Amino acid sequence: MKNHIIALSALSRNKEWEKIDSYLKNMEGIILDADGDMTGNKAVDALLYQKQKRAKEENIKWECDVQMPKEYCINEFDLCILFGNILDNALEACGRMQRGEYRFINIQAKTVKKCFLLEVKNSMDRTEKCEDGFTNKGDSQERGIGLLNVSDVVNRYNGAVHKEAGKGIFVISILMPFPDTAHDNKTAV
């Protein structure tokens, strides 16, 4: 994605609008597939399709039930930070396991009351330790900023993150309340 952003930025600086349009249409054709998950959000659909494709290539069982809220209360950039970082971590954890071991990723997302709930479960090596939501990848310097970015997004929406690991399974649950629309729609008299 970084390479695509660099290319699109260069085209934008040169005001090559037709080339940008063509580039984006080409990307959309590559990313989206008729068999991809249909969540109701094109950005999330594209991201899930790419992660599912990688999981399939690595022989990781993929289960996905994502139902995006009809009225988006979370912007697409933030959604991609959440889904992208969490799923990258899940794919990495499965990748560190032995090929013969059962590897899986299970994604659930839906509206619960007036909140958005996202829960991802994935298999992980039983010998890995998990401290403060971070797994020990064998090198303490190898921790990324993915979960920190996830926490930042969740905090912006006054949400909560819960992480736990045990018996070879890592679970991350995110709950983010929707803004109070009744409060937002009040008018001064």
PDB file of C-alpha atoms in Angstrom:
ATOM      1  CA  MET A   1       0.000   0.000   0.000  1.00  0.00           C
ATOM      2  CA  LYS A   2       2.857   2.381   0.770  1.00  0.00           C
ATOM      3  CA  ASN A   3       4.086   2.046  -2.820  1.00  0.00           C
ATOM      4  CA  HIS A   4       0.608   2.737  -4.178  1.00  0.00           C
ATOM      5  CA  ILE A   5       0.311   5.827  -1.967  1.00  0.00           C
ATOM      6  CA  ILE A   6       3.681   7.102  -3.209  1.00  0.00           C
ATOM      7  CA  ALA A   7       2.598   6.605  -6.826  1.00  0.00           C
ATOM      8  CA  LEU A   8      -0.792   8.244  -6.283  1.00  0.00           C
ATOM      9  CA  SER A   9       0.804  11.189  -4.426  1.00  0.00           C
ATOM     10  CA  ALA A  10       3.171  11.813  -7.332  1.00  0.00           C
ATOM     11  CA  LEU A  11       0.290  11.751  -9.807  1.00  0.00           C
ATOM     12  CA  SER A  12      -1.686  14.102  -7.571  1.00  0.00           C
ATOM     13  CA  ARG A  13       1.183  16.610  -7.289  1.00  0.00           C
ATOM     14  CA  ASN A  14       1.357  16.650 -11.102  1.00  0.00           C
ATOM     15  CA  LYS A  15      -2.449  17.003 -11.304  1.00  0.00           C
ATOM     16  CA  GLU A  16      -2.766  13.924 -13.520  1.00  0.00           C
ATOM     17  CA  TRP A  17      -6.394  13.268 -12.583  1.00  0.00           C
ATOM     18  CA  GLU A  18      -7.174  10.820 -15.396  1.00  0.00           C
ATOM     19  CA  LYS A  19      -4.135   8.709 -14.509  1.00  0.00           C
ATOM     20  CA  ILE A  20      -5.173   8.730 -10.842  1.00  0.00           C
ATOM     21  CA  ASP A  21      -8.674   7.612 -11.799  1.00  0.00           C
ATOM     22  CA  SER A  22      -7.276   4.840 -14.007  1.00  0.00           C
ATOM     23  CA  TYR A  23      -4.815   3.755 -11.306  1.00  0.00           C
ATOM     24  CA  LEU A  24      -7.557   3.553  -8.674  1.00  0.00           C
ATOM     25  CA  LYS A  25      -9.876   1.593 -10.983  1.00  0.00           C
ATOM     26  CA  ASN A  26      -7.035  -0.838 -11.677  1.00  0.00           C
ATOM     27  CA  MET A  27      -6.398  -1.240  -7.932  1.00  0.00           C
ATOM     28  CA  GLU A  28     -10.087  -1.804  -7.259  1.00  0.00           C
ATOM     29  CA  GLY A  29     -10.219  -4.493  -9.938  1.00  0.00           C
ATOM     30  CA  ILE A  30      -7.291  -6.310  -8.378  1.00  0.00           C
ATOM     31  CA  ILE A  31      -8.406  -5.965  -4.780  1.00  0.00           C
ATOM     32  CA  LEU A  32     -12.108  -6.692  -4.993  1.00  0.00           C
ATOM     33  CA  ASP A  33     -13.421 -10.087  -5.991  1.00  0.00           C
ATOM     34  CA  ALA A  34     -17.005 -11.239  -6.381  1.00  0.00           C
ATOM     35  CA  ASP A  35     -16.353 -13.889  -3.729  1.00  0.00           C
ATOM     36  CA  GLY A  36     -14.937 -11.395  -1.219  1.00  0.00           C
ATOM     37  CA  ASP A  37     -16.627 -10.700   2.087  1.00  0.00           C
ATOM     38  CA  MET A  38     -19.430  -8.204   1.645  1.00  0.00           C
ATOM     39  CA  THR A  39     -19.556  -6.101   4.791  1.00  0.00           C
ATOM     40  CA  GLY A  40     -21.221  -3.054   3.360  1.00  0.00           C
ATOM     41  CA  ASN A  41     -17.951  -1.090   3.507  1.00  0.00           C
ATOM     42  CA  LYS A  42     -15.717  -1.165   0.405  1.00  0.00           C
ATOM     43  CA  ALA A  43     -12.519  -0.329   2.302  1.00  0.00           C
ATOM     44  CA  VAL A  44     -13.094  -3.108   4.840  1.00  0.00           C
ATOM     45  CA  ASP A  45     -14.144  -5.496   2.031  1.00  0.00           C
ATOM     46  CA  ALA A  46     -10.885  -4.839   0.166  1.00  0.00           C
ATOM     47  CA  LEU A  47      -8.771  -5.280   3.290  1.00  0.00           C
ATOM     48  CA  LEU A  48     -10.539  -8.502   4.317  1.00  0.00           C
ATOM     49  CA  TYR A  49     -10.199  -9.898   0.810  1.00  0.00           C
ATOM     50  CA  GLN A  50      -6.426  -9.357   0.815  1.00  0.00           C
ATOM     51  CA  LYS A  51      -5.961 -10.841   4.293  1.00  0.00           C
ATOM     52  CA  GLN A  52      -8.184 -13.816   3.425  1.00  0.00           C
ATOM     53  CA  LYS A  53      -6.149 -14.415   0.272  1.00  0.00           C
ATOM     54  CA  ARG A  54      -2.923 -14.455   2.314  1.00  0.00           C
ATOM     55  CA  ALA A  55      -4.459 -16.812   4.897  1.00  0.00           C
ATOM     56  CA  LYS A  56      -5.529 -19.197   2.131  1.00  0.00           C
ATOM     57  CA  GLU A  57      -2.027 -19.127   0.601  1.00  0.00           C
ATOM     58  CA  GLU A  58      -0.575 -20.034   4.009  1.00  0.00           C
ATOM     59  CA  ASN A  59      -3.181 -22.752   4.668  1.00  0.00           C
ATOM     60  CA  ILE A  60      -4.763 -20.895   7.604  1.00  0.00           C
ATOM     61  CA  LYS A  61      -8.454 -21.550   8.225  1.00  0.00           C
ATOM     62  CA  TRP A  62     -10.382 -18.297   7.758  1.00  0.00           C
ATOM     63  CA  GLU A  63     -13.777 -17.638   9.345  1.00  0.00           C
ATOM     64  CA  CYS A  64     -15.290 -14.207   8.920  1.00  0.00           C
ATOM     65  CA  ASP A  65     -18.649 -12.753   9.909  1.00  0.00           C
ATOM     66  CA  VAL A  66     -18.378  -8.980   9.638  1.00  0.00           C
ATOM     67  CA  GLN A  67     -21.479  -6.826   9.592  1.00  0.00           C
ATOM     68  CA  MET A  68     -20.664  -3.144   9.422  1.00  0.00           C
ATOM     69  CA  PRO A  69     -23.118  -0.628  10.894  1.00  0.00           C
ATOM     70  CA  LYS A  70     -25.481   0.913   8.343  1.00  0.00           C
ATOM     71  CA  GLU A  71     -24.574   4.391   9.510  1.00  0.00           C
ATOM     72  CA  TYR A  72     -20.815   4.642   9.825  1.00  0.00           C
ATOM     73  CA  CYS A  73     -19.757   6.199  13.065  1.00  0.00           C
ATOM     74  CA  ILE A  74     -16.134   5.192  12.567  1.00  0.00           C
ATOM     75  CA  ASN A  75     -14.244   6.642   9.632  1.00  0.00           C
ATOM     76  CA  GLU A  76     -12.778   4.259   7.056  1.00  0.00           C
ATOM     77  CA  PHE A  77      -9.184   5.189   7.812  1.00  0.00           C
ATOM     78  CA  ASP A  78      -9.662   4.182  11.449  1.00  0.00           C
ATOM     79  CA  LEU A  79     -11.488   0.985  10.458  1.00  0.00           C
ATOM     80  CA  CYS A  80      -8.546   0.005   8.259  1.00  0.00           C
ATOM     81  CA  ILE A  81      -6.128   0.665  11.136  1.00  0.00           C
ATOM     82  CA  LEU A  82      -8.193  -1.626  13.376  1.00  0.00           C
ATOM     83  CA  PHE A  83      -8.762  -4.473  10.934  1.00  0.00           C
ATOM     84  CA  GLY A  84      -5.369  -4.189   9.216  1.00  0.00           C
ATOM     85  CA  ASN A  85      -3.173  -4.219  12.312  1.00  0.00           C
ATOM     86  CA  ILE A  86      -5.174  -6.884  14.135  1.00  0.00           C
ATOM     87  CA  LEU A  87      -5.264  -9.194  11.119  1.00  0.00           C
ATOM     88  CA  ASP A  88      -1.574  -8.635  10.325  1.00  0.00           C
ATOM     89  CA  ASN A  89      -0.772  -9.702  13.893  1.00  0.00           C
ATOM     90  CA  ALA A  90      -3.051 -12.740  13.603  1.00  0.00           C
ATOM     91  CA  LEU A  91      -1.426 -13.796  10.327  1.00  0.00           C
ATOM     92  CA  GLU A  92       2.039 -13.346  11.848  1.00  0.00           C
ATOM     93  CA  ALA A  93       1.101 -15.425  14.911  1.00  0.00           C
ATOM     94  CA  CYS A  94      -0.227 -18.222  12.709  1.00  0.00           C
ATOM     95  CA  GLY A  95       2.885 -17.957  10.535  1.00  0.00           C
ATOM     96  CA  ARG A  96       5.160 -18.596  13.530  1.00  0.00           C
ATOM     97  CA  MET A  97       3.408 -21.922  14.170  1.00  0.00           C
ATOM     98  CA  GLN A  98       4.561 -25.208  12.698  1.00  0.00           C
ATOM     99  CA  ARG A  99       2.931 -26.047   9.350  1.00  0.00           C
ATOM    100  CA  GLY A 100       1.314 -29.224  10.676  1.00  0.00           C
ATOM    101  CA  GLU A 101      -0.404 -27.439  13.569  1.00  0.00           C
ATOM    102  CA  TYR A 102      -4.022 -26.292  13.314  1.00  0.00           C
ATOM    103  CA  ARG A 103      -3.928 -22.608  12.385  1.00  0.00           C
ATOM    104  CA  PHE A 104      -7.000 -20.388  12.240  1.00  0.00           C
ATOM    105  CA  ILE A 105      -8.295 -16.821  12.272  1.00  0.00           C
ATOM    106  CA  ASN A 106     -11.869 -16.035  13.296  1.00  0.00           C
ATOM    107  CA  ILE A 107     -13.227 -12.505  12.814  1.00  0.00           C
ATOM    108  CA  GLN A 108     -16.550 -11.310  14.210  1.00  0.00           C
ATOM    109  CA  ALA A 109     -17.839  -7.744  13.948  1.00  0.00           C
ATOM    110  CA  LYS A 110     -21.313  -6.379  14.515  1.00  0.00           C
ATOM    111  CA  THR A 111     -23.418  -3.754  16.206  1.00  0.00           C
ATOM    112  CA  VAL A 112     -24.333  -4.547  19.797  1.00  0.00           C
ATOM    113  CA  LYS A 113     -26.839  -2.087  21.218  1.00  0.00           C
ATOM    114  CA  LYS A 114     -25.227   1.277  20.415  1.00  0.00           C
ATOM    115  CA  CYS A 115     -21.674  -0.044  20.089  1.00  0.00           C
ATOM    116  CA  PHE A 116     -19.427  -1.537  17.443  1.00  0.00           C
ATOM    117  CA  LEU A 117     -17.951  -4.865  18.554  1.00  0.00           C
ATOM    118  CA  LEU A 118     -14.917  -6.378  16.832  1.00  0.00           C
ATOM    119  CA  GLU A 119     -13.451  -9.652  18.057  1.00  0.00           C
ATOM    120  CA  VAL A 120     -10.613 -11.574  16.446  1.00  0.00           C
ATOM    121  CA  LYS A 121      -9.414 -14.974  17.653  1.00  0.00           C
ATOM    122  CA  ASN A 122      -6.369 -16.667  16.223  1.00  0.00           C
ATOM    123  CA  SER A 123      -4.194 -19.629  16.949  1.00  0.00           C
ATOM    124  CA  MET A 124      -0.701 -19.009  18.251  1.00  0.00           C
ATOM    125  CA  ASP A 125       2.321 -21.036  19.250  1.00  0.00           C
ATOM    126  CA  ARG A 126       1.649 -22.468  22.725  1.00  0.00           C
ATOM    127  CA  THR A 127       5.213 -21.637  23.796  1.00  0.00           C
ATOM    128  CA  GLU A 128       4.808 -17.901  23.133  1.00  0.00           C
ATOM    129  CA  LYS A 129       4.357 -15.670  26.132  1.00  0.00           C
ATOM    130  CA  CYS A 130       1.937 -12.777  26.090  1.00  0.00           C
ATOM    131  CA  GLU A 131       2.640  -9.687  28.210  1.00  0.00           C
ATOM    132  CA  ASP A 132       0.394  -6.622  28.141  1.00  0.00           C
ATOM    133  CA  GLY A 133      -1.199  -7.874  24.931  1.00  0.00           C
ATOM    134  CA  PHE A 134       2.142  -8.282  23.161  1.00  0.00           C
ATOM    135  CA  THR A 135       3.497 -11.677  22.239  1.00  0.00           C
ATOM    136  CA  ASN A 136       7.138 -12.528  22.636  1.00  0.00           C
ATOM    137  CA  LYS A 137       8.273 -13.140  19.062  1.00  0.00           C
ATOM    138  CA  GLY A 138      11.644 -14.365  20.260  1.00  0.00           C
ATOM    139  CA  ASP A 139      13.170 -10.886  20.094  1.00  0.00           C
ATOM    140  CA  SER A 140      12.058  -8.096  22.437  1.00  0.00           C
ATOM    141  CA  GLN A 141      13.042  -5.549  19.765  1.00  0.00           C
ATOM    142  CA  GLU A 142      10.591  -7.076  17.311  1.00  0.00           C
ATOM    143  CA  ARG A 143       7.476  -5.495  18.814  1.00  0.00           C
ATOM    144  CA  GLY A 144       5.670  -3.335  16.325  1.00  0.00           C
ATOM    145  CA  ILE A 145       3.384  -0.393  16.815  1.00  0.00           C
ATOM    146  CA  GLY A 146       0.300  -2.097  15.390  1.00  0.00           C
ATOM    147  CA  LEU A 147      -1.497  -2.682  18.688  1.00  0.00           C
ATOM    148  CA  LEU A 148      -0.506   0.787  19.885  1.00  0.00           C
ATOM    149  CA  ASN A 149      -2.190   2.223  16.776  1.00  0.00           C
ATOM    150  CA  VAL A 150      -5.251   0.083  17.496  1.00  0.00           C
ATOM    151  CA  SER A 151      -5.359   1.381  21.085  1.00  0.00           C
ATOM    152  CA  ASP A 152      -5.065   4.978  19.865  1.00  0.00           C
ATOM    153  CA  VAL A 153      -8.072   4.540  17.551  1.00  0.00           C
ATOM    154  CA  VAL A 154     -10.136   2.835  20.234  1.00  0.00           C
ATOM    155  CA  ASN A 155      -9.293   5.596  22.745  1.00  0.00           C
ATOM    156  CA  ARG A 156     -10.348   8.265  20.234  1.00  0.00           C
ATOM    157  CA  TYR A 157     -13.806   6.678  20.152  1.00  0.00           C
ATOM    158  CA  ASN A 158     -13.928   6.218  23.955  1.00  0.00           C
ATOM    159  CA  GLY A 159     -13.864   2.463  23.508  1.00  0.00           C
ATOM    160  CA  ALA A 160     -12.228  -0.438  25.287  1.00  0.00           C
ATOM    161  CA  VAL A 161      -9.758  -3.131  24.235  1.00  0.00           C
ATOM    162  CA  HIS A 162      -9.427  -6.510  25.929  1.00  0.00           C
ATOM    163  CA  LYS A 163      -6.605  -8.928  25.024  1.00  0.00           C
ATOM    164  CA  GLU A 164      -5.968 -12.389  26.357  1.00  0.00           C
ATOM    165  CA  ALA A 165      -3.863 -15.362  25.405  1.00  0.00           C
ATOM    166  CA  GLY A 166      -3.973 -18.919  26.615  1.00  0.00           C
ATOM    167  CA  LYS A 167      -3.978 -22.523  25.442  1.00  0.00           C
ATOM    168  CA  GLY A 168      -2.601 -21.535  22.039  1.00  0.00           C
ATOM    169  CA  ILE A 169      -5.299 -18.923  21.289  1.00  0.00           C
ATOM    170  CA  PHE A 170      -5.028 -15.134  21.225  1.00  0.00           C
ATOM    171  CA  VAL A 171      -8.229 -13.076  21.487  1.00  0.00           C
ATOM    172  CA  ILE A 172      -8.633  -9.332  21.033  1.00  0.00           C
ATOM    173  CA  SER A 173     -12.025  -7.728  21.648  1.00  0.00           C
ATOM    174  CA  ILE A 174     -12.833  -4.111  20.896  1.00  0.00           C
ATOM    175  CA  LEU A 175     -15.995  -2.301  21.914  1.00  0.00           C
ATOM    176  CA  MET A 176     -16.560   1.257  20.700  1.00  0.00           C
ATOM    177  CA  PRO A 177     -19.726   3.218  21.500  1.00  0.00           C
ATOM    178  CA  PHE A 178     -21.390   5.161  18.717  1.00  0.00           C
ATOM    179  CA  PRO A 179     -21.738   8.881  19.296  1.00  0.00           C
ATOM    180  CA  ASP A 180     -25.026   9.818  20.923  1.00  0.00           C
ATOM    181  CA  THR A 181     -27.031  10.982  17.906  1.00  0.00           C
ATOM    182  CA  ALA A 182     -29.799  12.386  20.089  1.00  0.00           C
ATOM    183  CA  HIS A 183     -27.234  14.614  21.787  1.00  0.00           C
ATOM    184  CA  ASP A 184     -25.679  15.625  18.426  1.00  0.00           C
ATOM    185  CA  ASN A 185     -29.060  16.571  16.933  1.00  0.00           C
ATOM    186  CA  LYS A 186     -30.094  19.002  19.667  1.00  0.00           C
ATOM    187  CA  THR A 187     -30.751  22.485  18.402  1.00  0.00           C
ATOM    188  CA  ALA A 188     -30.593  25.718  20.325  1.00  0.00           C
ATOM    189  CA  VAL A 189     -33.942  27.328  21.053  1.00  0.00           C
TER     190      VAL A 189
END
